[in-house]
CSV table of C-alpha atoms in Angstrom, one decimal:
chain,number,residue,atom,x,y,z
A,1,UNK,CA,-37.6,120.6,33.1
A,2,UNK,CA,-37.0,118.5,36.4
A,3,UNK,CA,-40.1,116.5,35.1
A,4,UNK,CA,-38.5,115.6,31.8
A,5,UNK,CA,-35.2,114.7,33.5
A,6,UNK,CA,-37.3,112.4,35.8
A,7,UNK,CA,-39.1,111.0,32.8
A,8,UNK,CA,-36.0,110.4,31.1
A,9,UNK,CA,-34.5,108.9,33.9
A,10,UNK,CA,-37.5,106.4,34.4
A,11,UNK,CA,-37.4,105.7,30.8
A,12,UNK,CA,-33.7,104.7,31.0
A,13,UNK,CA,-34.1,102.8,34.2
A,14,UNK,CA,-37.0,100.7,32.4
A,15,UNK,CA,-34.8,100.3,29.6
A,16,UNK,CA,-32.0,98.8,31.5
A,17,UNK,CA,-34.2,97.0,33.6
A,18,UNK,CA,-35.7,95.2,30.3
A,19,UNK,CA,-32.2,94.7,29.0
A,20,UNK,CA,-31.0,93.0,32.4
A,21,UNK,CA,-34.1,90.9,32.3
A,22,UNK,CA,-33.4,89.9,28.5
A,23,UNK,CA,-30.0,89.1,29.5
A,24,UNK,CA,-30.9,87.0,32.2
A,25,UNK,CA,-33.5,85.5,30.1
A,26,UNK,CA,-30.6,84.6,27.5
A,27,UNK,CA,-28.2,83.3,30.2
A,28,UNK,CA,-30.9,81.0,31.4
A,29,UNK,CA,-31.6,79.9,27.8
A,30,UNK,CA,-28.0,79.1,27.1
A,31,UNK,CA,-27.6,77.3,30.5
A,32,UNK,CA,-30.8,75.4,29.7
A,33,UNK,CA,-29.4,74.5,26.2
A,34,UNK,CA,-25.8,73.5,27.7
A,35,UNK,CA,-27.3,71.2,30.2
A,36,UNK,CA,-29.7,69.4,27.7
A,37,UNK,CA,-26.5,69.2,25.5
A,38,UNK,CA,-24.6,67.5,28.4
A,39,UNK,CA,-27.7,65.4,29.1
A,40,UNK,CA,-27.9,64.5,25.7
A,41,UNK,CA,-24.2,63.5,25.5
A,42,UNK,CA,-24.6,61.5,28.9
A,43,UNK,CA,-27.5,59.9,27.4
A,44,UNK,CA,-26.1,59.0,24.2
A,45,UNK,CA,-22.8,57.4,26.0
A,46,UNK,CA,-25.1,55.4,28.1
A,47,UNK,CA,-27.1,54.2,25.1
A,48,UNK,CA,-23.7,53.2,23.0
A,49,UNK,CA,-22.5,51.1,26.1
A,50,UNK,CA,-25.8,49.3,26.2
A,51,UNK,CA,-25.9,48.8,22.5
A,52,UNK,CA,-22.4,47.2,22.9
A,53,UNK,CA,-23.6,45.1,25.5
A,54,UNK,CA,-26.3,43.9,23.5
A,55,UNK,CA,-24.3,43.4,20.8
A,56,UNK,CA,-21.7,41.0,22.9
A,57,UNK,CA,-25.1,39.5,24.2
A,58,UNK,CA,-25.8,38.6,20.6
A,59,UNK,CA,-22.4,36.7,20.4
A,60,UNK,CA,-22.9,34.8,23.4
A,61,UNK,CA,-25.9,33.4,21.8
A,62,UNK,CA,-24.3,32.5,19.0
A,63,UNK,CA,-21.2,30.7,20.9
A,64,UNK,CA,-23.8,28.9,23.0
A,65,UNK,CA,-25.8,27.8,20.0
A,66,UNK,CA,-22.4,26.6,18.3
A,67,UNK,CA,-21.6,24.5,21.2
A,68,UNK,CA,-25.2,22.8,21.3
A,69,UNK,CA,-26.1,22.3,17.6
A,70,UNK,CA,-25.6,19.3,15.6
A,71,UNK,CA,-23.7,21.5,12.8
A,72,UNK,CA,-26.9,22.7,11.0
A,73,UNK,CA,-28.1,26.3,11.3
A,74,UNK,CA,-31.8,26.9,10.1
A,75,UNK,CA,-34.8,29.1,10.8
A,76,UNK,CA,-35.8,26.7,13.9
A,77,UNK,CA,-32.5,27.5,15.6
A,78,UNK,CA,-32.9,29.4,18.9
A,79,UNK,CA,-30.5,32.2,17.7
A,80,UNK,CA,-32.8,33.0,14.9
A,81,UNK,CA,-35.6,34.4,17.6
A,82,UNK,CA,-35.6,37.9,18.1
A,83,UNK,CA,-34.2,39.3,21.5
A,84,UNK,CA,-37.0,41.3,22.8
A,85,UNK,CA,-36.6,45.0,24.3
A,86,UNK,CA,-35.2,43.9,27.9
A,87,UNK,CA,-35.8,47.1,30.2
A,88,UNK,CA,-32.6,48.7,31.8
A,89,UNK,CA,-32.3,51.6,34.1
A,90,UNK,CA,-33.9,54.9,32.2
A,91,UNK,CA,-34.1,52.5,29.0
A,92,UNK,CA,-34.3,49.5,27.1
A,93,UNK,CA,-32.4,47.1,24.6
A,94,UNK,CA,-33.0,44.4,22.2
A,95,UNK,CA,-32.4,43.2,18.8
A,96,UNK,CA,-32.0,40.1,16.4
A,97,UNK,CA,-29.6,37.9,14.7
A,98,UNK,CA,-30.0,36.8,11.0
A,99,UNK,CA,-28.4,34.8,8.9
A,100,UNK,CA,-25.5,36.1,6.4
A,101,UNK,CA,-24.4,32.6,5.2
A,102,UNK,CA,-27.3,32.3,2.7
A,103,UNK,CA,-26.1,35.3,0.7
A,104,UNK,CA,-23.5,35.2,-2.3
A,105,UNK,CA,-20.0,36.2,-0.8
A,106,UNK,CA,-18.6,38.5,-3.7
A,107,UNK,CA,-15.3,38.9,-2.0
A,108,UNK,CA,-14.9,35.2,-3.3
A,109,UNK,CA,-14.5,36.6,-6.6
A,110,UNK,CA,-10.6,36.6,-6.0
A,111,UNK,CA,-9.3,33.3,-4.2
A,112,UNK,CA,-7.2,33.2,-0.8
A,113,UNK,CA,-4.1,32.9,-3.4
A,114,UNK,CA,-4.9,36.5,-4.8
A,115,UNK,CA,-5.8,35.0,-8.1
A,116,UNK,CA,-9.5,35.4,-9.9
A,117,UNK,CA,-11.7,32.4,-9.1
A,118,UNK,CA,-13.6,32.2,-12.5
A,119,UNK,CA,-16.2,29.7,-11.2
A,120,UNK,CA,-17.2,32.3,-8.7
A,121,UNK,CA,-17.2,34.7,-11.0
A,122,UNK,CA,-19.5,32.7,-13.2
A,123,UNK,CA,-21.9,32.4,-10.3
A,124,UNK,CA,-22.0,36.0,-9.9
A,125,UNK,CA,-23.0,36.6,-13.6
A,126,UNK,CA,-25.6,34.1,-13.2
A,127,UNK,CA,-27.1,36.0,-10.3
A,128,UNK,CA,-26.8,39.4,-12.0
A,129,UNK,CA,-28.7,37.7,-14.8
A,130,UNK,CA,-31.5,36.5,-12.6
A,131,UNK,CA,-32.0,39.7,-11.2
A,132,UNK,CA,-32.1,41.6,-14.8
A,133,UNK,CA,-28.6,43.1,-14.0
A,134,UNK,CA,-25.6,43.4,-16.5
A,135,UNK,CA,-23.6,40.2,-15.9
A,136,UNK,CA,-20.6,42.1,-17.0
A,137,UNK,CA,-20.6,43.9,-13.4
A,138,UNK,CA,-19.1,40.6,-12.4
A,139,UNK,CA,-16.0,41.3,-14.4
A,140,UNK,CA,-15.7,44.8,-13.1
A,141,UNK,CA,-15.9,43.8,-9.5
A,142,UNK,CA,-13.3,41.2,-9.9
A,143,UNK,CA,-11.0,43.7,-11.4
A,144,UNK,CA,-11.6,45.9,-8.7
A,145,UNK,CA,-10.9,43.4,-6.0
A,146,UNK,CA,-8.0,41.7,-8.0
A,147,UNK,CA,-4.6,42.6,-6.0
A,148,UNK,CA,-2.7,42.0,-9.4
A,149,UNK,CA,-5.0,44.2,-11.3
A,150,UNK,CA,-2.0,46.9,-12.1
A,151,UNK,CA,0.1,44.1,-13.4
A,152,UNK,CA,-2.0,42.3,-16.1
A,153,UNK,CA,0.1,41.4,-19.1
A,154,UNK,CA,-1.3,43.4,-22.4
A,155,UNK,CA,-4.0,45.1,-20.3
A,156,UNK,CA,-4.0,48.4,-18.9
A,157,UNK,CA,-3.8,48.8,-14.9
A,158,UNK,CA,-7.3,49.0,-13.3
A,159,UNK,CA,-6.4,51.8,-11.4
A,160,UNK,CA,-5.9,53.7,-14.8
A,161,UNK,CA,-9.8,53.8,-15.0
A,162,UNK,CA,-10.4,55.1,-11.6
A,163,UNK,CA,-7.5,57.6,-11.6
A,164,UNK,CA,-9.0,59.4,-14.6
A,165,UNK,CA,-12.5,59.9,-12.7
A,166,UNK,CA,-13.2,63.9,-11.5
A,167,UNK,CA,-12.6,62.6,-8.1
A,168,UNK,CA,-9.7,60.1,-8.5
A,169,UNK,CA,-9.0,57.0,-6.6
A,170,UNK,CA,-7.3,53.8,-6.6
A,171,UNK,CA,-9.0,50.3,-7.0
A,172,UNK,CA,-9.0,48.2,-3.9
A,173,UNK,CA,-7.1,45.4,-4.7
A,174,UNK,CA,-8.5,43.7,-1.7
A,175,UNK,CA,-11.7,42.2,-0.3
A,176,UNK,CA,-14.4,45.0,0.6
A,177,UNK,CA,-15.5,45.3,4.0
A,178,UNK,CA,-19.1,46.1,3.3
A,179,UNK,CA,-21.6,45.9,0.6
A,180,UNK,CA,-21.8,49.8,0.5
A,181,UNK,CA,-18.3,49.8,-0.8
A,182,UNK,CA,-19.7,48.6,-4.1
A,183,UNK,CA,-20.6,52.2,-4.9
A,184,UNK,CA,-16.8,52.7,-5.7
A,185,UNK,CA,-16.7,50.0,-8.5
A,186,UNK,CA,-17.6,51.4,-12.1
A,187,UNK,CA,-21.2,50.5,-13.0
A,188,UNK,CA,-22.5,49.7,-9.5
A,189,UNK,CA,-25.1,52.6,-9.2
A,190,UNK,CA,-27.4,53.0,-6.1
A,191,UNK,CA,-30.3,51.2,-7.5
A,192,UNK,CA,-28.1,48.3,-8.7
A,193,UNK,CA,-26.4,48.1,-4.9
A,194,UNK,CA,-30.1,48.5,-3.5
A,195,UNK,CA,-31.4,45.4,-5.5
A,196,UNK,CA,-28.2,43.3,-4.8
A,197,UNK,CA,-28.0,43.9,-1.2
A,198,UNK,CA,-30.5,41.1,-0.2
A,199,UNK,CA,-28.3,38.7,-2.1
A,200,UNK,CA,-24.8,39.5,-1.5
A,201,UNK,CA,-22.4,39.7,1.3
A,202,UNK,CA,-18.7,40.9,2.0
A,203,UNK,CA,-17.4,38.3,3.9
A,204,UNK,CA,-14.0,36.9,4.5
A,205,UNK,CA,-12.5,35.2,1.4
A,206,UNK,CA,-13.7,31.3,0.8
A,207,UNK,CA,-16.0,31.3,3.7
A,208,UNK,CA,-16.6,27.6,4.3
A,209,UNK,CA,-19.3,26.4,3.8
A,210,UNK,CA,-19.9,29.2,1.3
A,211,UNK,CA,-23.9,28.8,1.1
A,212,UNK,CA,-26.4,27.6,3.7
A,213,UNK,CA,-29.1,26.1,1.7
A,214,UNK,CA,-31.5,26.7,4.8
A,215,UNK,CA,-31.3,30.4,4.2
A,216,UNK,CA,-30.3,31.1,0.7
A,217,UNK,CA,-32.6,32.7,-1.7
A,218,UNK,CA,-33.9,30.9,-5.0
A,219,UNK,CA,-31.9,33.2,-6.8
A,220,UNK,CA,-28.6,32.5,-5.1
A,221,UNK,CA,-29.4,28.8,-5.0
A,222,UNK,CA,-29.8,28.6,-8.7
A,223,UNK,CA,-26.9,30.7,-9.4
A,224,UNK,CA,-24.8,28.2,-7.4
A,225,UNK,CA,-26.3,25.3,-8.9
A,226,UNK,CA,-26.0,26.4,-12.7
A,227,UNK,CA,-27.6,23.5,-14.6
A,228,UNK,CA,-31.1,23.1,-13.7
A,229,UNK,CA,-30.5,25.4,-11.1
A,230,UNK,CA,-34.1,27.1,-11.1
A,231,UNK,CA,-36.2,24.1,-11.0
A,232,UNK,CA,-34.0,22.3,-8.2
A,233,UNK,CA,-34.0,25.7,-6.2
A,234,UNK,CA,-37.5,25.9,-6.1
A,235,UNK,CA,-37.6,22.2,-4.8
A,236,UNK,CA,-35.1,22.8,-2.1
A,237,UNK,CA,-37.1,26.2,-0.7
A,238,UNK,CA,-40.2,24.2,-0.6
A,239,UNK,CA,-38.8,21.5,1.3
A,240,UNK,CA,-37.0,23.8,3.9
A,241,UNK,CA,-40.4,25.5,4.5
A,242,UNK,CA,-41.6,22.0,5.8
A,243,UNK,CA,-38.4,20.7,7.4
A,244,UNK,CA,-35.1,22.4,7.4
A,245,UNK,CA,-32.1,20.4,5.9
A,246,UNK,CA,-29.9,19.2,8.8
A,247,UNK,CA,-26.9,17.4,6.8
A,248,UNK,CA,-25.6,17.7,3.5
A,249,UNK,CA,-26.7,14.0,2.4
A,250,UNK,CA,-30.3,15.4,3.0
A,251,UNK,CA,-29.7,17.4,-0.5
A,252,UNK,CA,-28.7,14.3,-2.7
A,253,UNK,CA,-32.3,13.5,-3.7
A,254,UNK,CA,-33.0,16.8,-5.1
A,255,UNK,CA,-30.5,16.2,-7.8
A,256,UNK,CA,-31.4,14.3,-10.9
A,257,UNK,CA,-28.2,12.0,-11.2
A,258,UNK,CA,-28.4,11.3,-7.8
A,259,UNK,CA,-24.6,12.3,-7.0
A,260,UNK,CA,-23.2,14.9,-5.1
A,261,UNK,CA,-22.6,17.4,-8.0
A,262,UNK,CA,-22.0,20.8,-6.4
A,263,UNK,CA,-22.9,19.2,-3.2
A,264,UNK,CA,-19.8,19.4,-1.2
A,265,UNK,CA,-18.9,21.3,2.1
A,266,UNK,CA,-16.5,23.4,0.4
A,267,UNK,CA,-19.4,25.1,-1.7
A,268,UNK,CA,-22.7,24.3,-0.3
A,269,UNK,CA,-23.7,23.1,3.1
A,270,UNK,CA,-26.4,23.6,6.1
A,271,UNK,CA,-24.2,25.4,8.4
A,272,UNK,CA,-23.4,29.2,9.2
A,273,UNK,CA,-20.3,30.9,9.9
A,274,UNK,CA,-21.7,34.4,9.4
A,275,UNK,CA,-24.3,36.3,10.9
A,276,UNK,CA,-25.7,40.0,11.1
A,277,UNK,CA,-26.7,41.3,14.5
A,278,UNK,CA,-29.2,44.3,14.5
A,279,UNK,CA,-29.4,45.5,18.0
A,280,UNK,CA,-31.1,48.8,19.3
A,281,UNK,CA,-30.6,50.7,22.8
A,282,UNK,CA,-32.5,53.5,24.4
A,283,UNK,CA,-31.5,55.5,27.3
A,284,UNK,CA,-33.1,58.6,28.1
A,285,UNK,CA,-34.2,60.4,25.2
A,286,UNK,CA,-31.4,58.8,22.9
A,287,UNK,CA,-31.9,55.5,20.9
A,288,UNK,CA,-29.1,54.1,19.1
A,289,UNK,CA,-29.0,51.1,16.4
A,290,UNK,CA,-26.0,49.1,15.5
A,291,UNK,CA,-25.9,46.5,12.4
A,292,UNK,CA,-22.9,44.2,12.5
A,293,UNK,CA,-21.4,41.4,10.8
A,294,UNK,CA,-20.2,38.4,12.9
A,295,UNK,CA,-18.1,35.3,12.1
A,296,UNK,CA,-18.7,32.2,14.3
A,297,UNK,CA,-15.7,29.6,14.0
A,298,UNK,CA,-15.5,26.5,15.9
A,299,UNK,CA,-13.6,26.9,19.4
A,300,UNK,CA,-13.5,30.7,19.2
A,301,UNK,CA,-15.8,33.3,20.7
A,302,UNK,CA,-17.5,35.0,17.6
A,303,UNK,CA,-15.7,38.0,16.1
A,304,UNK,CA,-17.1,41.3,14.9
A,305,UNK,CA,-16.2,41.8,11.6
A,306,UNK,CA,-17.9,45.0,10.9
A,307,UNK,CA,-20.2,47.4,12.9
A,308,UNK,CA,-22.2,50.2,11.7
A,309,UNK,CA,-24.3,52.7,13.5
A,310,UNK,CA,-27.8,53.0,11.6
């Protein structure tokens, strides 16, 4: 009997020891997990700070370049060179600037007075057609952006079509902040938005100059030029590969009649005010990437219009 009791006691002691050991291991694991989470949060905060500093650095690059250039932006400007990953304590940071002024600003479908800009709608329709997309999408977007879209005479309110959706919402009635917001406009599918993205930008209304010929794609150039646009666009692109345009007058020889035509600083030019900034920062085990739209205006420090984490 005593032997059985001793056996039970031994087994019980072993069981308790195993439980205690298991609990200890669990506590160590939980502590290790908690410590790793705290460490990751610290690394994330540091990486974000470094990324924001890198973003500010790209803004300073744009400011300094704007103070030094002759009013022309092209692929040979210093700001167009990638910023290599620079070492920082426990990490690195780098990025690059790219032009956004060579894209069609679809917010210009509505002008600064809140009225539909028919000339811009026509340009957008030509761009859509060149990409084998439905030109009627230009009308749908203009309606979505129109601040008077619910007060059009003899026409149903724009909101009516959106409030009838399974998940209702109202039309923007204002400029969009990012190309991704096109997903809320009827007819703009993810596939269409992906196809459009390299050619459009959601910039401030009536950005001046509207288009930088040193960066614009042949499709966007042709859409803006209109008549004989495709042939002229190809010539402009071929010329800028060898030598960028540094003044608006350089564009005149490429137009058959030798006049300004659409060549004016309100619609087409050689300078940029909108840029994309893509920065990457790594600290410890964490890497963060930011994509920003930056506006550079004379006499001002470049401002961030939009920043997204990628």
